[in-house]
Short mmCIF file of C-alpha atoms and ligand atoms in Angstrom, two decimals:
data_model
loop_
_atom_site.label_atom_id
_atom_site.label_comp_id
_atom_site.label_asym_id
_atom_site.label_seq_id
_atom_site.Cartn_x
_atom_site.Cartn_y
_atom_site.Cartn_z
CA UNK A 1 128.25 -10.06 15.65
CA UNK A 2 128.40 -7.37 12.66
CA UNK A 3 126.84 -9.46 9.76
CA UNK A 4 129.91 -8.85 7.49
CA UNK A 5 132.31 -9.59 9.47
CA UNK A 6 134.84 -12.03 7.62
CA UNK A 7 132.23 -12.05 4.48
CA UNK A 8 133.57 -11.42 0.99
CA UNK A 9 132.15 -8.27 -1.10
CA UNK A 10 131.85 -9.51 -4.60
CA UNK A 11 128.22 -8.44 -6.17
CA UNK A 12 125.58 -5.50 -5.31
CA UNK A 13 123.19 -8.49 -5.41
CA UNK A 14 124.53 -9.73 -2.26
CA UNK A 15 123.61 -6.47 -0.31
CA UNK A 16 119.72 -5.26 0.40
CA UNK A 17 118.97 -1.66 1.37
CA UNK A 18 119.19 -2.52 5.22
CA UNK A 19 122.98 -3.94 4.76
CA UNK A 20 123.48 -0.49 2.40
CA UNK A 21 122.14 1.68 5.34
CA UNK A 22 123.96 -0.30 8.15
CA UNK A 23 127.61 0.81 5.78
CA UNK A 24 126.47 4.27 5.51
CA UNK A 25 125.71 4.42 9.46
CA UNK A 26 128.84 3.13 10.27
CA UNK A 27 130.22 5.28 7.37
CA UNK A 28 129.37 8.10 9.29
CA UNK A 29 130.60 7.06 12.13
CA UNK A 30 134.10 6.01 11.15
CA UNK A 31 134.48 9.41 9.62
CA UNK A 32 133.41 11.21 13.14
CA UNK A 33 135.79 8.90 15.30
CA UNK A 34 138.75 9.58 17.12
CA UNK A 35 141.66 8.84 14.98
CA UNK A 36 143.53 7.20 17.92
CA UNK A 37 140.46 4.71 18.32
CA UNK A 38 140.02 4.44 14.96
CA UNK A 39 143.12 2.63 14.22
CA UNK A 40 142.75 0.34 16.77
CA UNK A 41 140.27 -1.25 14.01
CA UNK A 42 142.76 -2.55 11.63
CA UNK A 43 145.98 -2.27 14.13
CA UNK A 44 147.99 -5.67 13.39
CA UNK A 45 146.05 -6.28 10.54
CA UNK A 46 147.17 -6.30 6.59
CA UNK A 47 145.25 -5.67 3.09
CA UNK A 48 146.84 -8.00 0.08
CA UNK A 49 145.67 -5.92 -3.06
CA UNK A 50 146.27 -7.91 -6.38
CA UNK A 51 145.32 -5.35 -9.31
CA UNK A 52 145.65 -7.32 -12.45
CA UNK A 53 144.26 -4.19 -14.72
CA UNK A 54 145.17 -0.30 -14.31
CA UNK A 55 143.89 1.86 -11.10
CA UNK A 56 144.56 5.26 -8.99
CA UNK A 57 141.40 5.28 -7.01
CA UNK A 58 140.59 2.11 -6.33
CA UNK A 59 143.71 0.78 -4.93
CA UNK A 60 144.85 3.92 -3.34
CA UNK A 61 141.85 4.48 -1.75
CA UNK A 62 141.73 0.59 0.18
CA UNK A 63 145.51 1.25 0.88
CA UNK A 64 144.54 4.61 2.35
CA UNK A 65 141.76 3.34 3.90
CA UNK A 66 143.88 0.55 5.40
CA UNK A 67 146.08 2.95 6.72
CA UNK A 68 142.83 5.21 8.48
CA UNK A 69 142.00 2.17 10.62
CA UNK A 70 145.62 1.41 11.20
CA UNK A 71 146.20 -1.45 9.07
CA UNK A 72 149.51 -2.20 6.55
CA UNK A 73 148.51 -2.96 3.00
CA UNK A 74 151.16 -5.49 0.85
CA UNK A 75 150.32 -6.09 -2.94
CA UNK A 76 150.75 -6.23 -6.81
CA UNK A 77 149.78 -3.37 -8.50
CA UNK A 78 151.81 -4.41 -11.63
CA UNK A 79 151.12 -7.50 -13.00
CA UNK A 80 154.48 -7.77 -15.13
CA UNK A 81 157.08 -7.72 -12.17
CA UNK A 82 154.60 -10.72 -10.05
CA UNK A 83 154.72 -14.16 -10.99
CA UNK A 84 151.85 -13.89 -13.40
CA UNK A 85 154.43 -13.10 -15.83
CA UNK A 86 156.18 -16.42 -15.21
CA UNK A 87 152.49 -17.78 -15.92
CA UNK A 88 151.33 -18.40 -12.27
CA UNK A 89 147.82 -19.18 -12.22
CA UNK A 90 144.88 -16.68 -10.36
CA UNK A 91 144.15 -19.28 -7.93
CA UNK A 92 147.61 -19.52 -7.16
CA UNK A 93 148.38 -16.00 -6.78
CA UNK A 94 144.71 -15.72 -4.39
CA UNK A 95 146.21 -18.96 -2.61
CA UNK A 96 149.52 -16.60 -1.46
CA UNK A 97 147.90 -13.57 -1.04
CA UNK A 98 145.68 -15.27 1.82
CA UNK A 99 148.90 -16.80 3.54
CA UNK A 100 150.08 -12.89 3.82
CA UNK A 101 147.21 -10.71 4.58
CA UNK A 102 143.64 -10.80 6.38
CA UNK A 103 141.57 -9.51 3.46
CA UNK A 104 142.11 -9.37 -0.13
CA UNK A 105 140.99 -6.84 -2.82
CA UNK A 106 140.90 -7.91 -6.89
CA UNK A 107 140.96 -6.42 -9.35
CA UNK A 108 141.04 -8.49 -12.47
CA UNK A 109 139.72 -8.17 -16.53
CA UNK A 110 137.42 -11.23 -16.51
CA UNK A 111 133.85 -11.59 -15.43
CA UNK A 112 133.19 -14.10 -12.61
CA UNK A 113 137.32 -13.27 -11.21
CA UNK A 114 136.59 -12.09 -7.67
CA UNK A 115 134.05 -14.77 -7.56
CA UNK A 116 136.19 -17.05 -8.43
CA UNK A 117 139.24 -16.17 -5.82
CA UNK A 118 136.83 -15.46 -3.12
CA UNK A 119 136.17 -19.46 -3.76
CA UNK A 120 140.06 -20.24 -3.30
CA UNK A 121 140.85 -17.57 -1.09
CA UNK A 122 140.77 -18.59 2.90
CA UNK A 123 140.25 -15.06 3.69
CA UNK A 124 137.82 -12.32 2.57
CA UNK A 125 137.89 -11.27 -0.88
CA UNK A 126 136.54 -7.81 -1.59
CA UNK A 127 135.82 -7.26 -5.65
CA UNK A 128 137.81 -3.91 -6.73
CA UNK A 129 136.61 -4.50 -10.37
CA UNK A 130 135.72 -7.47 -12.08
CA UNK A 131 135.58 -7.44 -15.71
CA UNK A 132 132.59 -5.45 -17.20
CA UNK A 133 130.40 -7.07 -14.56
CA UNK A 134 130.53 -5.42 -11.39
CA UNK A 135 132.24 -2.78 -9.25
CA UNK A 136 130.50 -3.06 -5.87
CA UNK A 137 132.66 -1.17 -3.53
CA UNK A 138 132.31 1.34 -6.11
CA UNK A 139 128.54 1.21 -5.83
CA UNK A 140 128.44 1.86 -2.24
CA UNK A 141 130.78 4.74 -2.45
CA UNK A 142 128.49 6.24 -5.06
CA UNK A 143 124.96 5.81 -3.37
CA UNK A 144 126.66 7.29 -0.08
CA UNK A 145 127.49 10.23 -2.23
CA UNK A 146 124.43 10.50 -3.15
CA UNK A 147 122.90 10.29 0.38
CA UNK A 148 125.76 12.87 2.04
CA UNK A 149 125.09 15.10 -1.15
CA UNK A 150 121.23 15.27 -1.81
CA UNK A 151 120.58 14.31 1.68
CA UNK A 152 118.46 11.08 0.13
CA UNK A 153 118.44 8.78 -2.39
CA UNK A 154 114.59 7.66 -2.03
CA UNK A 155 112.87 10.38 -4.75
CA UNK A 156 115.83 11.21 -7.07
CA UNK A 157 115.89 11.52 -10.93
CA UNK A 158 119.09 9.99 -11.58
CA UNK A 159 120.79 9.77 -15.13
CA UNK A 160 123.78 7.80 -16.12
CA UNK A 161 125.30 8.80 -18.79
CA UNK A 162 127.84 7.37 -21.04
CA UNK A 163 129.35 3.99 -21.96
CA UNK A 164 126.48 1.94 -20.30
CA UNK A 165 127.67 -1.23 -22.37
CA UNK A 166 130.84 -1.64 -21.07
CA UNK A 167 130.80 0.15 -18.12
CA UNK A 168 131.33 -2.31 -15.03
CA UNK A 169 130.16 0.67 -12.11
CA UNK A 170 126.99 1.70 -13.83
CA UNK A 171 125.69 -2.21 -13.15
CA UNK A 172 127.02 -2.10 -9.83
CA UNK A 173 125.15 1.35 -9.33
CA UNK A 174 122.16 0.13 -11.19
CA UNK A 175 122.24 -2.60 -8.88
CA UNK A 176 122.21 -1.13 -5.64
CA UNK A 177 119.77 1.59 -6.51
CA UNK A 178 117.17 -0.80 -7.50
CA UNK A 179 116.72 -1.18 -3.46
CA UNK A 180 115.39 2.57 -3.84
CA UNK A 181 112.60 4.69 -5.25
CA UNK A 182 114.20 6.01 -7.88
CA UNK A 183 113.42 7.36 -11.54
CA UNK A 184 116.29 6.19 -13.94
CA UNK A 185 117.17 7.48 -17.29
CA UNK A 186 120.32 5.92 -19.13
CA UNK A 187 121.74 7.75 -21.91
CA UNK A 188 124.16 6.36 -24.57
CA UNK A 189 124.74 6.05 -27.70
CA UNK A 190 122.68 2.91 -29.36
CA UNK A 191 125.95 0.80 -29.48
CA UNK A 192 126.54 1.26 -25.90
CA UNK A 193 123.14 0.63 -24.06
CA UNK A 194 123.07 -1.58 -21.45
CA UNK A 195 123.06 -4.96 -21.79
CA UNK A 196 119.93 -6.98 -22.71
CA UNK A 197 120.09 -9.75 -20.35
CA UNK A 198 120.79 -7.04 -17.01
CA UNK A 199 118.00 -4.36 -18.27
CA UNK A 200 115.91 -7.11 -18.50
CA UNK A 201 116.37 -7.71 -14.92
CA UNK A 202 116.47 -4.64 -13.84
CA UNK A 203 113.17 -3.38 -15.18
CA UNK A 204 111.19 -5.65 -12.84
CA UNK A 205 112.24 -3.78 -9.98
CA UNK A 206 112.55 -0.25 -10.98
CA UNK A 207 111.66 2.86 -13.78
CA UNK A 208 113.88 2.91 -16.02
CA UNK A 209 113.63 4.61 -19.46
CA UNK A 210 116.60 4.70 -21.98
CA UNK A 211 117.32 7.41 -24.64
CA UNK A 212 120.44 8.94 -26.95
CA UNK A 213 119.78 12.62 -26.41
CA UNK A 214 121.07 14.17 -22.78
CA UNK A 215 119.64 17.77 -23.71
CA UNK A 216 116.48 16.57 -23.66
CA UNK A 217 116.58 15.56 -20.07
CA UNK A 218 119.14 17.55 -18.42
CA UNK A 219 116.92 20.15 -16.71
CA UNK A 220 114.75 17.35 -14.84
CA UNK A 221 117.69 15.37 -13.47
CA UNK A 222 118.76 15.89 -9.97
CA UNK A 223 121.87 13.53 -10.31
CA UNK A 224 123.77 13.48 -13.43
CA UNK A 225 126.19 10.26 -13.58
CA UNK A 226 128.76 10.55 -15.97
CA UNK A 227 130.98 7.20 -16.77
CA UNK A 228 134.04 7.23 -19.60
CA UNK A 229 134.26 5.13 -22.82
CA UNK A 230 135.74 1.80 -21.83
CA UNK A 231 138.22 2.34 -24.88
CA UNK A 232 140.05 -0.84 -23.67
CA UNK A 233 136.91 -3.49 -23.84
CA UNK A 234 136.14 -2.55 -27.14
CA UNK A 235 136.46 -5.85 -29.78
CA UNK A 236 137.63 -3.37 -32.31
CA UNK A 237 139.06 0.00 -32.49
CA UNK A 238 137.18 1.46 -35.04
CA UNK A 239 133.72 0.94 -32.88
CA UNK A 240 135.67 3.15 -29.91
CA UNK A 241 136.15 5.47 -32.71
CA UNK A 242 132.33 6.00 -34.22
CA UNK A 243 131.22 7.00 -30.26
CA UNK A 244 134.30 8.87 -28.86
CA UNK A 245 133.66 12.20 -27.31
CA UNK A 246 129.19 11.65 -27.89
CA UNK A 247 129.13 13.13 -24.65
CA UNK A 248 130.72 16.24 -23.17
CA UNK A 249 129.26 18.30 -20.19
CA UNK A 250 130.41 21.94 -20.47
CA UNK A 251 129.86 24.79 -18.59
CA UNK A 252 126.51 25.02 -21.40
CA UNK A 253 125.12 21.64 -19.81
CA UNK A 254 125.75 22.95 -16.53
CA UNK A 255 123.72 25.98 -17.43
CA UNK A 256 120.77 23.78 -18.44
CA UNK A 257 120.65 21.67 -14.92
CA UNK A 258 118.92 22.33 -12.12
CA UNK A 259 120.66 24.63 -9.32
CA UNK A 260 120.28 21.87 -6.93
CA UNK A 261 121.43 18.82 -9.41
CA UNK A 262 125.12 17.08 -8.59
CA UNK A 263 127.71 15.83 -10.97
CA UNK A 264 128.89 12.69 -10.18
CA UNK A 265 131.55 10.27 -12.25
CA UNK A 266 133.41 7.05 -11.36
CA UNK A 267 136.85 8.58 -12.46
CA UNK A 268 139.03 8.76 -14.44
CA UNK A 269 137.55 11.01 -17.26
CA UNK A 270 139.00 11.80 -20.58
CA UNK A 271 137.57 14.23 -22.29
CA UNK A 272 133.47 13.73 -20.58
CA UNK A 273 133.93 16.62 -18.37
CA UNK A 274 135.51 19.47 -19.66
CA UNK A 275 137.77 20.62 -16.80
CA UNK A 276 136.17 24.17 -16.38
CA UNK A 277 133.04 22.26 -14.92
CA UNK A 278 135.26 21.20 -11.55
CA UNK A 279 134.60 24.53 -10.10
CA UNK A 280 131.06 24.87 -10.62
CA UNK A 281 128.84 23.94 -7.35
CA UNK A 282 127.12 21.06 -9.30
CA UNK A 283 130.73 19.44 -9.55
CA UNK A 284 130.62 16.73 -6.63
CA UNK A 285 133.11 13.80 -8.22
CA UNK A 286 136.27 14.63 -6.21
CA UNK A 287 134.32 14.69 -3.22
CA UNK A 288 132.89 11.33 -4.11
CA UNK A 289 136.56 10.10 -4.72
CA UNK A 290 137.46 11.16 -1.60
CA UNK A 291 133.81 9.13 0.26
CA UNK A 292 135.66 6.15 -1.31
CA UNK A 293 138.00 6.24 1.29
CA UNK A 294 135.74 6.54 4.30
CA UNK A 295 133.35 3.84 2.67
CA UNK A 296 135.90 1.62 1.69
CA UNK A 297 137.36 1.98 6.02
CA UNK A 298 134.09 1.45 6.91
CA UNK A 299 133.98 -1.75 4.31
CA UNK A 300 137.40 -3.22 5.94
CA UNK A 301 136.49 -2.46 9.51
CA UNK A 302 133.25 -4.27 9.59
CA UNK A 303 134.84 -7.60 7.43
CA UNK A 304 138.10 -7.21 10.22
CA UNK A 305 135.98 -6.63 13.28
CA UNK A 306 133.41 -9.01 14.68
CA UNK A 307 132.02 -6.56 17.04
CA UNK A 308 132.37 -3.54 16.00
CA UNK A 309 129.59 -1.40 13.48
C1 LIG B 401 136.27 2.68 -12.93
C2 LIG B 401 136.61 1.23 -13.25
O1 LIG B 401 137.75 0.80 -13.08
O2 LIG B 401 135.69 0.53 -13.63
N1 LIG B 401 137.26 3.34 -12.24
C3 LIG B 401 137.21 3.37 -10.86
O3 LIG B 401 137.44 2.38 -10.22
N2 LIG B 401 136.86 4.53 -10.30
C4 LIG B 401 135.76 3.45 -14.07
C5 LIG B 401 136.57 3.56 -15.31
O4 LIG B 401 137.66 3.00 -15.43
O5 LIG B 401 136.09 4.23 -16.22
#
């Protein structure tokens, strides 16, 4: 038996670095298969996305994914014309969604959410965002970019750059790369470091050094992590406003990186990446939107199949 098979995906902390090589293995794999016996992995089967809070990626990506293996996909990706609107609780909402489908994905504004309907929920509930805790599936689809990319993720000078406060992927990231040897740097601006209680944490298990000034360390970095300002988390408009636009990679940042460096970003960006930098070889984020598909196949097949990896 495949050890996720019918197991939720909530937290990074869940997964060690033998679970994260075992999805990029079968990650591999799912992209090399035939496509006729790669739908017999999700044939009969249905995905129930509930997306409480805005998403392209994300949900596409798990419906397309769906689809790859063969699967339907049912869901609310607007919470105003579902029930919720009438004032239908989460747990009822979960509750329904498991009569319908085989596996859930949430996506939901509070901390603790997919948690929480992966408790009520008789089927498997993968996390597709929960507050500005975690992201895993997110996570996974990053660190196999990384691999595919750079060829390994042991070794690498990583930065992540941006709104490190807020920012729900960069602890899922964080997270997962703390099963690695790698050299962190996290740059922000000093009202959007990273939270006390999870640097705290994850300084025990990995380098990590924190700074305000990119230029200072673009030219060592051989992965450059970009994430947007979370405009919508902020208590109060006028703090989005004092650290909008502190960061913007240009074709003059590119200059200053190493040849061999990637760009990376969670998507969507605003104004973080000027658009001229999407041609430039160090540009690897659409390529890591489109790994989200594979990895999130890979994700459903394992949870759907009992015997297959
Ligand atoms: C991210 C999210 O929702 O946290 N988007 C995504 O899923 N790729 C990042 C963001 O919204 O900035």
């Amino acid at each position: 038996m495949n050890e996720f098979y019918d197991q939720d995906i909530i937290s990074v902390k869940d997964l060690d670095k033998s679970k994260f090589e075992k999805i990029f293995s079968a990650t591999d794999k799912i992209i090399r298969m035939d496509p006729t016996e790669r739908r017999e992995l999700g044939r009969g089967k249905t995905l129930g996305y509930l997306f409480f809070e805005p998403s392209t990626r994300t949900r596409l990506s798990f419906q397309a994914a769906m689809a790859l293996i063969g699967g339907s996909s049912l869901g609310i990706a607007d919470v105003s014309s579902s029930s919720t609107k009438k004032g239908e609780s989460l747990a009822d909402t979960v509750r329904m969604m498991s009569i319908y489908s085989d596996v859930l994905a949430l996506r939901h504004p509070l901390d603790g959410s997919s948690r929480f309907a992966a408790e009520i929920s008789s089927k498997p509930v993968l996390n597709g965002g929960s507050g500005t805790e975690e992201h895993p599936t997110q996570a996974i689809q990053d660190l196999y970019t990384i691999k595919k990319e750079k060829g390994k993720i042991d070794g690498l000078k990583i930065g992540i750059v941006g709104d490190l406060k807020y920012g729900r992927t960069i602890y899922s990231l964080l997270y997962a790369l703390s099963n690695y040897d790698v050299d962190i740097r996290l740059i922000s601006p000093e009202a959007l470091k990273i939270r006390a209680d999870s640097i705290y944490e994850m300084q025990k298990k990995m380098s990590l050094t924190e700074s305000t000034n990119l230029d200072e360390v673009i030219d060592e970095l051989d992965v450059v992590y970009v994430t947007r300002i979370q405009k919508e988390r902020f208590p109060d408009e006028e703090e989005y406003q004092k650290v909008r636009g502190s960061y913007k990679i240009g074709l003059d940042m590119v200059g200053k990186m190493k040849e061999s460096s990637i760009i990376l970003h969670p998507l969507p960006r605003i104004d973080e990446i000027s658009t001229d930098v999407d041609n430039t070889k160090q540009a690897r984020y659409f390529k890591q939107a489109e790994y989200g598909k594979f990895t999130r196949a890979t994700l459903l097949a394992l949870i759907l199949n009992e015997n297959w990896q």
